Short mmCIF file of C-alpha atoms and ligand atoms in Angstrom, two decimals:
data_model
loop_
_atom_site.label_atom_id
_atom_site.label_comp_id
_atom_site.label_asym_id
_atom_site.label_seq_id
_atom_site.Cartn_x
_atom_site.Cartn_y
_atom_site.Cartn_z
CA MET Q 19 -6.87 28.76 -16.22
CA GLY Q 20 -8.35 26.07 -18.48
CA ASP Q 21 -11.82 24.70 -17.82
CA ASP Q 22 -11.18 21.52 -19.77
CA PHE Q 23 -9.42 19.76 -16.92
CA ASP Q 24 -10.63 16.20 -17.07
CA PHE Q 25 -8.95 13.98 -14.54
CA ASN Q 26 -10.23 10.45 -15.01
CA PRO Q 27 -8.25 8.09 -12.79
CA PHE Q 28 -9.56 5.07 -14.75
CA ASP Q 29 -8.17 6.25 -18.08
CA LEU Q 30 -5.33 3.90 -19.02
CA ASP Q 31 -2.96 6.62 -20.27
CA THR Q 32 -3.62 8.64 -17.14
CA ARG Q 33 -2.93 5.60 -14.98
CA ARG Q 34 0.38 4.97 -16.76
CA ASN Q 35 1.44 8.57 -16.37
CA PRO Q 36 -0.78 10.70 -14.12
CA PHE Q 37 1.97 13.18 -13.28
CA SER Q 38 1.35 15.95 -15.79
CA LEU Q 39 -2.35 15.97 -14.85
CA TYR Q 40 -1.42 15.96 -11.17
CA ALA Q 41 0.86 18.96 -11.78
CA ARG Q 42 -1.95 20.80 -13.53
CA GLY Q 43 -4.31 19.81 -10.75
CA ARG Q 44 -1.94 21.28 -8.15
CA ARG Q 45 -1.51 24.47 -10.15
CA GLU Q 46 -4.98 25.18 -11.52
CA HIS Q 47 -7.49 22.81 -9.91
CA PRO Q 48 -6.29 21.95 -6.41
CA VAL Q 49 -9.86 20.89 -5.62
CA HIS Q 50 -11.53 19.04 -8.46
CA PRO Q 51 -15.15 17.80 -8.15
CA HIS Q 52 -15.84 14.81 -10.43
CA THR Q 53 -18.85 15.46 -12.62
CA GLY Q 54 -21.85 13.33 -11.68
CA LEU Q 55 -20.19 11.75 -8.65
CA PRO Q 56 -20.19 12.77 -4.96
CA ILE Q 57 -16.40 12.76 -5.10
CA THR Q 58 -13.79 15.51 -5.10
CA SER Q 59 -10.10 15.08 -5.84
CA VAL Q 60 -7.42 17.02 -3.98
CA PHE Q 61 -3.87 17.37 -5.35
CA ARG Q 62 -1.73 19.63 -3.12
CA TYR Q 63 0.55 18.39 -0.34
CA ALA Q 64 -0.70 20.93 2.23
CA ASP Q 65 -4.36 20.04 1.60
CA VAL Q 66 -3.74 16.29 1.68
CA GLN Q 67 -1.80 16.61 4.92
CA ALA Q 68 -4.52 18.79 6.50
CA ILE Q 69 -7.21 16.28 5.51
CA LEU Q 70 -5.35 13.24 6.82
CA LYS Q 71 -4.61 14.85 10.17
CA ASP Q 72 -8.21 15.84 10.88
CA PRO Q 73 -10.29 12.68 11.32
CA ALA Q 74 -13.10 14.63 13.03
CA THR Q 75 -13.81 16.45 9.76
CA TRP Q 76 -12.59 13.76 7.36
CA SER Q 77 -13.83 10.39 8.45
CA SER Q 78 -12.47 6.98 7.44
CA ARG Q 79 -15.84 5.31 8.09
CA PHE Q 80 -17.76 4.81 4.88
CA PRO Q 81 -21.40 3.80 4.49
CA PRO Q 82 -22.32 0.67 2.51
CA PRO Q 83 -22.14 1.23 -1.28
CA PRO Q 84 -25.48 2.12 -2.92
CA GLY Q 85 -27.85 -0.85 -3.06
CA VAL Q 86 -26.13 -2.78 -0.27
CA ASP Q 87 -28.21 -3.62 2.79
CA PRO Q 88 -26.49 -2.07 5.85
CA GLU Q 89 -27.45 -5.23 7.80
CA ASN Q 90 -25.23 -7.27 5.50
CA PHE Q 91 -22.42 -4.75 5.41
CA PRO Q 92 -19.54 -5.95 7.57
CA GLU Q 93 -18.05 -3.78 10.28
CA PRO Q 94 -14.79 -2.30 8.93
CA SER Q 95 -11.26 -3.04 10.16
CA MET Q 96 -9.36 -0.26 11.97
CA LEU Q 97 -8.51 1.25 8.57
CA GLY Q 98 -12.19 2.17 8.29
CA GLN Q 99 -12.63 3.42 11.86
CA ASP Q 100 -12.26 6.84 13.47
CA PRO Q 101 -11.03 7.66 16.98
CA PRO Q 102 -11.78 6.46 19.63
CA GLN Q 103 -12.54 2.98 18.19
CA HIS Q 104 -9.51 3.26 15.94
CA THR Q 105 -7.23 4.22 18.83
CA ARG Q 106 -8.16 1.15 20.82
CA LEU Q 107 -7.63 -1.30 17.93
CA ARG Q 108 -4.38 0.30 16.84
CA GLY Q 109 -3.06 0.08 20.40
CA LEU Q 110 -3.40 -3.70 20.23
CA VAL Q 111 -1.03 -4.17 17.29
CA ASN Q 112 1.33 -1.20 17.49
CA GLN Q 113 3.85 -2.99 19.69
CA ALA Q 114 4.30 -5.79 17.14
CA PHE Q 115 5.63 -3.30 14.56
CA THR Q 116 8.09 -1.11 16.46
CA PRO Q 117 11.41 -0.37 14.69
CA ARG Q 118 13.26 -2.57 17.20
CA ILE Q 119 11.04 -5.60 16.56
CA ILE Q 120 11.16 -5.11 12.80
CA ARG Q 121 14.99 -4.85 12.86
CA ARG Q 122 15.12 -8.31 14.37
CA LEU Q 123 13.52 -9.70 11.20
CA GLU Q 124 16.30 -8.43 8.96
CA PRO Q 125 18.49 -11.58 8.91
CA ARG Q 126 15.45 -13.67 8.01
CA MET Q 127 14.56 -11.24 5.19
CA VAL Q 128 18.12 -11.44 3.86
CA ASP Q 129 17.94 -15.26 3.84
CA ILE Q 130 14.62 -15.29 2.00
CA ALA Q 131 15.80 -12.69 -0.55
CA ASN Q 132 18.95 -14.73 -1.20
CA GLU Q 133 17.02 -17.98 -1.60
CA LEU Q 134 14.60 -16.37 -4.04
CA LEU Q 135 17.46 -14.82 -5.99
CA ASP Q 136 19.39 -18.11 -6.11
CA GLU Q 137 16.48 -19.58 -7.98
CA ALA Q 138 15.94 -16.54 -10.19
CA LEU Q 139 19.62 -16.30 -11.15
CA GLU Q 140 19.63 -19.92 -12.13
CA ARG Q 141 16.72 -19.29 -14.51
CA ARG Q 142 18.20 -15.98 -15.73
CA GLU Q 143 14.88 -14.78 -17.21
CA VAL Q 144 12.07 -14.44 -14.71
CA ASP Q 145 8.90 -12.60 -13.96
CA PHE Q 146 10.42 -10.65 -11.09
CA VAL Q 147 6.99 -10.27 -9.43
CA GLN Q 148 6.59 -14.04 -9.12
CA ALA Q 149 10.29 -14.54 -8.40
CA LEU Q 150 10.79 -12.01 -5.62
CA THR Q 151 8.59 -8.96 -5.14
CA TYR Q 152 5.49 -10.99 -4.30
CA PRO Q 153 6.84 -13.92 -2.24
CA LEU Q 154 9.11 -11.86 0.06
CA PRO Q 155 6.38 -9.79 1.77
CA VAL Q 156 3.93 -12.70 1.93
CA ILE Q 157 6.47 -14.98 3.59
CA ILE Q 158 7.45 -12.29 6.10
CA ILE Q 159 3.94 -11.19 7.10
CA ALA Q 160 2.83 -14.83 7.31
CA GLU Q 161 5.75 -15.50 9.68
CA ILE Q 162 5.01 -12.40 11.78
CA ILE Q 163 1.39 -13.48 12.18
CA GLY Q 164 2.34 -17.12 12.69
CA VAL Q 165 0.75 -18.70 9.60
CA PRO Q 166 2.19 -22.13 8.75
CA PRO Q 167 4.33 -22.09 5.56
CA ALA Q 168 2.08 -24.73 3.97
CA ASP Q 169 -0.83 -22.23 3.89
CA ARG Q 170 1.08 -19.46 2.11
CA GLU Q 171 -0.31 -20.06 -1.40
CA GLN Q 172 -3.85 -19.95 -0.07
CA PHE Q 173 -2.91 -16.69 1.61
CA LYS Q 174 -1.77 -15.09 -1.61
CA GLU Q 175 -5.02 -16.03 -3.32
CA TRP Q 176 -7.08 -14.50 -0.55
CA SER Q 177 -4.98 -11.36 -0.51
CA ASP Q 178 -5.18 -10.94 -4.31
CA GLU Q 179 -8.91 -11.37 -4.36
CA ALA Q 180 -9.44 -8.94 -1.51
CA VAL Q 181 -7.45 -6.06 -3.04
CA ALA Q 182 -8.37 -6.58 -6.71
CA ASN Q 183 -10.81 -3.67 -6.91
CA LEU Q 184 -9.85 -1.76 -3.81
CA GLY Q 185 -10.90 1.88 -4.11
CA ASN Q 186 -12.58 1.49 -7.47
CA ALA Q 187 -15.85 1.09 -5.57
CA LEU Q 188 -15.81 4.77 -4.64
CA PHE Q 189 -16.18 5.75 -8.27
CA MET Q 190 -18.20 2.79 -9.53
CA PRO Q 191 -20.45 0.69 -7.26
CA PRO Q 192 -19.22 -2.92 -7.40
CA PRO Q 193 -21.54 -5.47 -9.03
CA PRO Q 194 -23.50 -7.68 -6.59
CA GLU Q 195 -21.44 -10.78 -7.57
CA ARG Q 196 -18.29 -9.01 -6.48
CA LEU Q 197 -19.80 -8.13 -3.10
CA GLN Q 198 -20.96 -11.71 -2.69
CA ARG Q 199 -17.49 -13.01 -3.52
CA LEU Q 200 -15.96 -10.59 -1.04
CA GLY Q 201 -18.39 -11.72 1.67
CA LYS Q 202 -17.49 -15.36 0.97
CA LEU Q 203 -13.79 -14.53 1.03
CA ILE Q 204 -13.95 -12.77 4.39
CA GLY Q 205 -15.92 -15.76 5.69
CA GLU Q 206 -13.24 -18.21 4.52
CA MET Q 207 -10.38 -16.17 5.89
CA GLY Q 208 -12.33 -15.70 9.09
CA SER Q 209 -12.87 -19.40 9.76
CA TYR Q 210 -9.23 -20.09 8.91
CA PHE Q 211 -7.96 -17.56 11.45
CA VAL Q 212 -10.46 -18.64 14.10
CA ARG Q 213 -9.11 -22.19 13.82
CA LEU Q 214 -5.52 -20.98 14.03
CA ALA Q 215 -6.35 -18.75 17.01
CA GLU Q 216 -7.84 -21.76 18.83
CA GLU Q 217 -4.52 -23.55 18.40
CA ARG Q 218 -2.66 -20.57 19.90
CA ARG Q 219 -5.02 -20.40 22.85
CA ARG Q 220 -4.12 -24.01 23.66
CA GLN Q 221 -0.46 -23.61 22.75
CA PRO Q 222 0.87 -20.05 22.82
CA ARG Q 223 3.87 -19.19 20.61
CA GLU Q 224 6.09 -16.18 19.93
CA ASP Q 225 3.91 -14.72 17.18
CA LEU Q 226 1.44 -11.91 16.56
CA LEU Q 227 -1.51 -14.28 16.58
CA THR Q 228 -0.71 -15.37 20.12
CA GLY Q 229 -0.31 -11.68 21.02
CA LEU Q 230 -3.77 -10.89 19.64
CA VAL Q 231 -5.37 -13.86 21.34
CA GLN Q 232 -3.95 -12.66 24.66
CA ALA Q 233 -4.32 -8.96 23.93
CA GLU Q 234 -6.04 -6.79 26.42
CA VAL Q 235 -5.83 -3.02 26.21
CA GLU Q 236 -7.30 -0.91 28.99
CA GLY Q 237 -9.31 -3.86 30.13
CA SER Q 238 -10.98 -4.41 26.75
CA LYS Q 239 -10.24 -7.64 24.96
CA LEU Q 240 -10.26 -8.02 21.22
CA THR Q 241 -13.42 -9.80 20.13
CA GLN Q 242 -13.06 -12.73 17.75
CA ASP Q 243 -14.51 -10.70 14.86
CA GLU Q 244 -12.13 -7.82 15.57
CA MET Q 245 -9.21 -10.21 15.59
CA VAL Q 246 -10.18 -11.71 12.24
CA ARG Q 247 -10.65 -8.27 10.69
CA MET Q 248 -7.24 -7.21 12.02
CA LEU Q 249 -5.50 -10.24 10.52
CA VAL Q 250 -7.26 -9.80 7.18
CA LEU Q 251 -6.20 -6.15 7.21
CA LEU Q 252 -2.55 -6.99 7.91
CA LEU Q 253 -2.52 -9.47 5.11
CA VAL Q 254 -4.20 -7.25 2.60
CA ALA Q 255 -2.51 -3.97 3.56
CA GLY Q 256 0.99 -5.36 3.63
CA ASN Q 257 1.38 -7.65 0.65
CA GLU Q 258 0.35 -5.85 -2.49
CA THR Q 259 1.80 -2.58 -1.28
CA THR Q 260 5.29 -3.89 -0.58
CA THR Q 261 5.31 -6.01 -3.74
CA THR Q 262 4.51 -2.83 -5.63
CA LEU Q 263 7.19 -0.79 -3.86
CA ILE Q 264 9.96 -3.25 -4.75
CA GLY Q 265 8.72 -3.53 -8.35
CA ASN Q 266 8.51 0.25 -8.70
CA ALA Q 267 12.06 0.56 -7.37
CA VAL Q 268 13.33 -1.79 -10.09
CA LEU Q 269 11.35 0.04 -12.77
CA GLU Q 270 12.55 3.50 -11.72
CA LEU Q 271 16.17 2.36 -11.53
CA LEU Q 272 15.85 0.91 -15.04
CA ALA Q 273 14.25 4.11 -16.28
CA HIS Q 274 17.06 6.17 -14.70
CA PRO Q 275 20.32 4.31 -15.48
CA ASP Q 276 22.49 7.12 -14.06
CA GLU Q 277 20.73 6.80 -10.73
CA LEU Q 278 21.16 3.02 -10.83
CA ALA Q 279 24.89 3.44 -11.50
CA ARG Q 280 25.12 5.92 -8.64
CA LEU Q 281 23.41 3.53 -6.26
CA ARG Q 282 25.67 0.66 -7.31
CA ALA Q 283 28.71 2.88 -6.68
CA GLU Q 284 27.40 4.17 -3.34
CA PRO Q 285 25.39 1.48 -1.52
CA GLY Q 286 25.08 3.93 1.40
CA LEU Q 287 22.35 5.63 -0.66
CA LEU Q 288 20.06 2.63 -0.36
CA GLU Q 289 17.82 4.05 2.36
CA SER Q 290 17.34 7.38 0.61
CA ALA Q 291 16.78 5.52 -2.69
CA VAL Q 292 13.86 3.60 -1.16
CA GLU Q 293 12.40 6.85 0.23
CA GLU Q 294 12.73 8.36 -3.23
CA VAL Q 295 10.84 5.49 -4.85
CA LEU Q 296 8.10 5.89 -2.21
CA ARG Q 297 7.87 9.57 -3.06
CA TYR Q 298 8.32 9.47 -6.82
CA SER Q 299 6.36 6.32 -7.65
CA SER Q 300 4.10 5.93 -4.63
CA PRO Q 301 2.61 2.41 -4.46
CA VAL Q 302 -0.60 3.80 -2.93
CA GLN Q 303 -1.69 6.73 -5.07
CA MET Q 304 -4.87 7.75 -3.35
CA ASP Q 305 -6.42 7.89 0.09
CA PRO Q 306 -10.18 8.57 0.46
CA ARG Q 307 -12.09 10.25 3.30
CA ARG Q 308 -15.71 11.30 3.87
CA ALA Q 309 -16.70 14.79 5.01
CA THR Q 310 -18.53 14.89 8.35
CA ARG Q 311 -19.51 18.54 7.91
CA ARG Q 312 -19.67 21.23 5.25
CA VAL Q 313 -16.18 22.38 4.27
CA GLU Q 314 -15.00 25.23 2.04
CA LEU Q 315 -11.76 24.47 0.24
CA HIS Q 316 -10.19 26.74 -2.39
CA GLY Q 317 -13.60 28.15 -3.34
CA HIS Q 318 -15.37 24.77 -3.49
CA THR Q 319 -18.01 23.59 -1.06
CA ILE Q 320 -17.82 20.00 0.05
CA GLU Q 321 -21.08 18.82 1.58
CA PRO Q 322 -21.32 16.39 4.50
CA GLY Q 323 -21.24 12.80 3.25
CA GLN Q 324 -19.17 13.61 0.17
CA PHE Q 325 -15.95 11.75 -0.52
CA VAL Q 326 -12.64 13.48 -0.88
CA VAL Q 327 -9.83 11.61 -2.57
CA SER Q 328 -6.33 12.75 -1.61
CA TRP Q 329 -3.87 11.97 -4.39
CA LEU Q 330 -0.77 10.98 -2.44
CA GLY Q 331 1.12 10.50 -5.70
CA SER Q 332 0.51 14.17 -6.52
CA ALA Q 333 1.23 15.52 -3.03
CA ASN Q 334 4.56 13.69 -3.18
CA ARG Q 335 5.66 15.70 -6.19
CA ASP Q 336 4.40 19.04 -4.92
CA GLU Q 337 7.02 21.67 -5.81
CA GLU Q 338 6.08 23.66 -2.68
CA VAL Q 339 7.66 20.87 -0.60
CA PHE Q 340 10.05 18.99 -2.88
CA ALA Q 341 12.50 21.09 -4.88
CA ASP Q 342 12.70 19.71 -8.41
CA GLY Q 343 9.98 17.25 -7.41
CA GLU Q 344 9.60 15.70 -10.87
CA ARG Q 345 13.22 14.51 -10.74
CA PHE Q 346 14.11 11.02 -9.51
CA ASP Q 347 17.12 11.45 -7.24
CA VAL Q 348 18.32 8.50 -5.16
CA ALA Q 349 20.25 10.84 -2.86
CA ARG Q 350 17.31 13.13 -2.07
CA ASP Q 351 16.95 11.78 1.48
CA ASP Q 352 13.64 13.43 2.25
CA SER Q 353 11.06 11.32 4.02
CA ARG Q 354 8.38 14.00 4.27
CA HIS Q 355 6.52 12.18 1.50
CA LEU Q 356 2.99 11.00 2.28
CA ALA Q 357 3.36 7.56 0.68
CA PHE Q 358 2.46 5.91 3.99
CA GLY Q 359 -0.34 8.37 4.70
CA TYR Q 360 -0.19 10.82 7.60
CA GLY Q 361 -1.63 11.21 11.09
CA THR Q 362 -4.06 8.81 12.70
CA HIS Q 363 -3.90 6.06 10.09
CA TYR Q 364 -0.20 6.42 9.27
CA CYS Q 365 0.87 3.05 7.91
CA LEU Q 366 1.43 0.51 10.65
CA GLY Q 367 3.82 -1.43 8.42
CA ALA Q 368 6.00 1.48 7.26
CA ASN Q 369 9.13 0.23 9.04
CA LEU Q 370 8.55 -3.28 7.81
CA ALA Q 371 7.94 -2.23 4.21
CA ARG Q 372 11.01 0.03 4.16
CA LEU Q 373 13.25 -2.70 5.48
CA GLU Q 374 11.89 -5.33 3.09
CA ALA Q 375 12.46 -3.01 0.13
CA GLN Q 376 15.97 -2.14 1.32
CA VAL Q 377 16.87 -5.79 1.76
CA ALA Q 378 15.37 -6.76 -1.61
CA LEU Q 379 17.23 -4.01 -3.46
CA ARG Q 380 20.51 -4.47 -1.63
CA THR Q 381 20.45 -8.20 -2.38
CA LEU Q 382 19.48 -7.64 -6.02
CA LEU Q 383 22.32 -5.14 -6.52
CA ALA Q 384 24.85 -7.33 -4.73
CA ARG Q 385 23.93 -10.51 -6.56
CA THR Q 386 23.65 -9.13 -10.11
CA ARG Q 387 26.06 -7.47 -12.48
CA SER Q 388 23.05 -6.17 -14.39
CA PHE Q 389 19.33 -6.60 -14.83
CA GLU Q 390 17.13 -5.45 -17.67
CA ARG Q 391 13.65 -5.75 -19.13
CA THR Q 392 13.28 -8.66 -21.58
CA ASP Q 393 11.08 -6.59 -23.94
CA ASP Q 394 9.63 -3.10 -24.37
CA GLU Q 395 5.97 -4.10 -24.13
CA PRO Q 396 3.82 -2.01 -21.76
CA LEU Q 397 3.48 -3.95 -18.51
CA PRO Q 398 0.05 -4.91 -17.13
CA LEU Q 399 -1.14 -2.49 -14.44
CA HIS Q 400 -2.64 -3.45 -11.13
CA PRO Q 401 -6.44 -3.46 -11.61
CA SER Q 402 -7.13 -1.14 -8.69
CA ILE Q 403 -6.72 2.61 -9.15
CA VAL Q 404 -5.44 2.80 -5.58
CA PHE Q 405 -2.17 1.26 -6.69
CA ARG Q 406 0.55 2.42 -8.99
CA GLY Q 407 2.28 -0.80 -9.95
CA VAL Q 408 2.59 -3.64 -12.42
CA THR Q 409 1.46 -7.23 -12.00
CA LYS Q 410 4.22 -8.67 -14.21
CA LEU Q 411 7.84 -7.64 -14.57
CA PRO Q 412 9.85 -9.89 -16.90
CA LEU Q 413 13.58 -9.37 -16.26
CA ARG Q 414 16.85 -10.79 -17.54
CA LEU Q 415 19.35 -11.10 -14.69
CA VAL Q 416 23.12 -11.40 -15.04
CA ALA Q 417 24.81 -12.80 -11.95
CA ALA Q 418 27.58 -10.79 -10.29
C1 HEM T 509 5.26 0.11 0.54
C2 HEM T 509 4.42 -0.49 1.29
C3 HEM T 509 3.24 0.16 1.93
C4 HEM T 509 2.58 1.32 1.58
C5 HEM T 509 2.89 2.26 0.44
C6 HEM T 509 1.52 1.47 2.54
C7 HEM T 509 0.64 2.54 2.54
C8 HEM T 509 -0.29 2.79 3.51
C9 HEM T 509 -1.10 3.97 3.58
C10 HEM T 509 -1.11 5.12 2.58
C11 HEM T 509 -1.87 3.87 4.69
C12 HEM T 509 -2.86 4.92 5.22
C13 HEM T 509 -4.27 4.62 4.86
C14 HEM T 509 -5.20 5.70 5.33
O1 HEM T 509 -4.80 6.86 5.52
O2 HEM T 509 -6.42 5.41 5.46
C15 HEM T 509 -1.57 2.61 5.32
C16 HEM T 509 -2.17 2.12 6.44
C17 HEM T 509 -1.93 0.86 6.92
N1 HEM T 509 -0.94 -0.02 6.53
FE1 HEM T 509 0.38 0.26 5.05
N2 HEM T 509 1.52 0.44 3.42
C18 HEM T 509 2.58 -0.38 3.10
C19 HEM T 509 2.96 -1.54 3.74
C20 HEM T 509 2.33 -2.08 4.81
C21 HEM T 509 2.72 -3.30 5.48
C22 HEM T 509 3.93 -4.15 5.15
C23 HEM T 509 1.79 -3.54 6.42
C24 HEM T 509 1.76 -4.72 7.34
C25 HEM T 509 1.86 -4.70 8.54
C26 HEM T 509 0.84 -2.43 6.40
C27 HEM T 509 -0.24 -2.28 7.22
C28 HEM T 509 -1.04 -1.16 7.28
C29 HEM T 509 -2.16 -1.02 8.21
C30 HEM T 509 -2.60 -2.05 9.22
C31 HEM T 509 -2.71 0.24 7.98
C32 HEM T 509 -3.90 0.86 8.69
C33 HEM T 509 -3.40 1.68 9.83
C34 HEM T 509 -4.51 2.34 10.59
O3 HEM T 509 -5.67 2.32 10.17
O4 HEM T 509 -4.20 2.90 11.65
N3 HEM T 509 1.20 -1.57 5.40
N4 HEM T 509 -0.58 1.98 4.58
#
């Protein structure tokens, strides 16, 4: 057992390829306290799963970062709530994301993917992020919520700004300017949604916004603030993540040409291929919680108030669960991965994200004879350590 294990999630080489360190973490340091920080990393599937299914011990509610006045710290969305508050809020939106409702969106997704690819194929060389992986999820979530198409660009800017440093704050307190910008951003998004909600109150439509305006669960209505936080959450939680999933799928297929050939030959493997990308190159790599009591884990003591970071990207390669877990296999067909979390906060948009990625890939494969990187330069990584993904993906596309 080596004592020199130094897992620094900010290190650029580690971010590009964390998997050998994850494997060592799982083997030798399943619980790894970070020197000088009240944070502990956890690498094994069984531990991550146990943490995520026990919100009484591992809370999603975090205090304001050091130096931030609790009075000025906004109430979190449901992502940062524990039961029973979480249960109530989740109940209000669950029905908008059932598999049946999401299935109904498929023809619209296919149309959008085809339109975006028409344009990309005409240009032949594109940044695939700008061309497809980013616009598809934004257009879809904006339509689900009921945001007018004209406001989409503004949406993207808000969403980008809100997720830029997501999660990094746990390790490094954000500078005051950043917190101020975030406050301003939430304010802007808030007044936008309040205006839109007013319109729906006067003139209801078939959209999620109307549903939220009318929502009443067990006699408790959603307050205006809760509604705004919910909409901001949907926007922020759904865009970057799905963009990243589709981009990672393209990158893994390019890195594994045999698997790409297999998928082209057997389109029936599409669903398992998307599950495999979720497992093997998980868009969300880490999921933090805060201990509510003293916990002993593999010989380490975690004190109340300390943060535990579950590395989903490591759990998803755990050899105890996934045979030959370091191999990318489009036919694996195993959705036990934790890429969408587990338990109470299991991703609300999992069905939506899966379907969007399936449609995007199916359309890309059907419409192209081949696609390839335009150069071998390392691609720019998403600035937040929460994400595994690139912000640019220049591709050359050859039409089918
Ligand atoms: C590939 C795409 C996606 C990935 C990898 C992903 C991942 C995750 C993960 C890991 C969590 C759990 C967070 C936790 O345990 O605290 C989560 C929660 C959540 N996700 Fe996703 N997500 C994706 C797409 C989406 C989409 C498209 C939406 C839009 C509806 C969405 C909405 C949410 C919401 C609202 C939550 C919070 C649920 C709760 O607190 O109960 N996600 N997601």
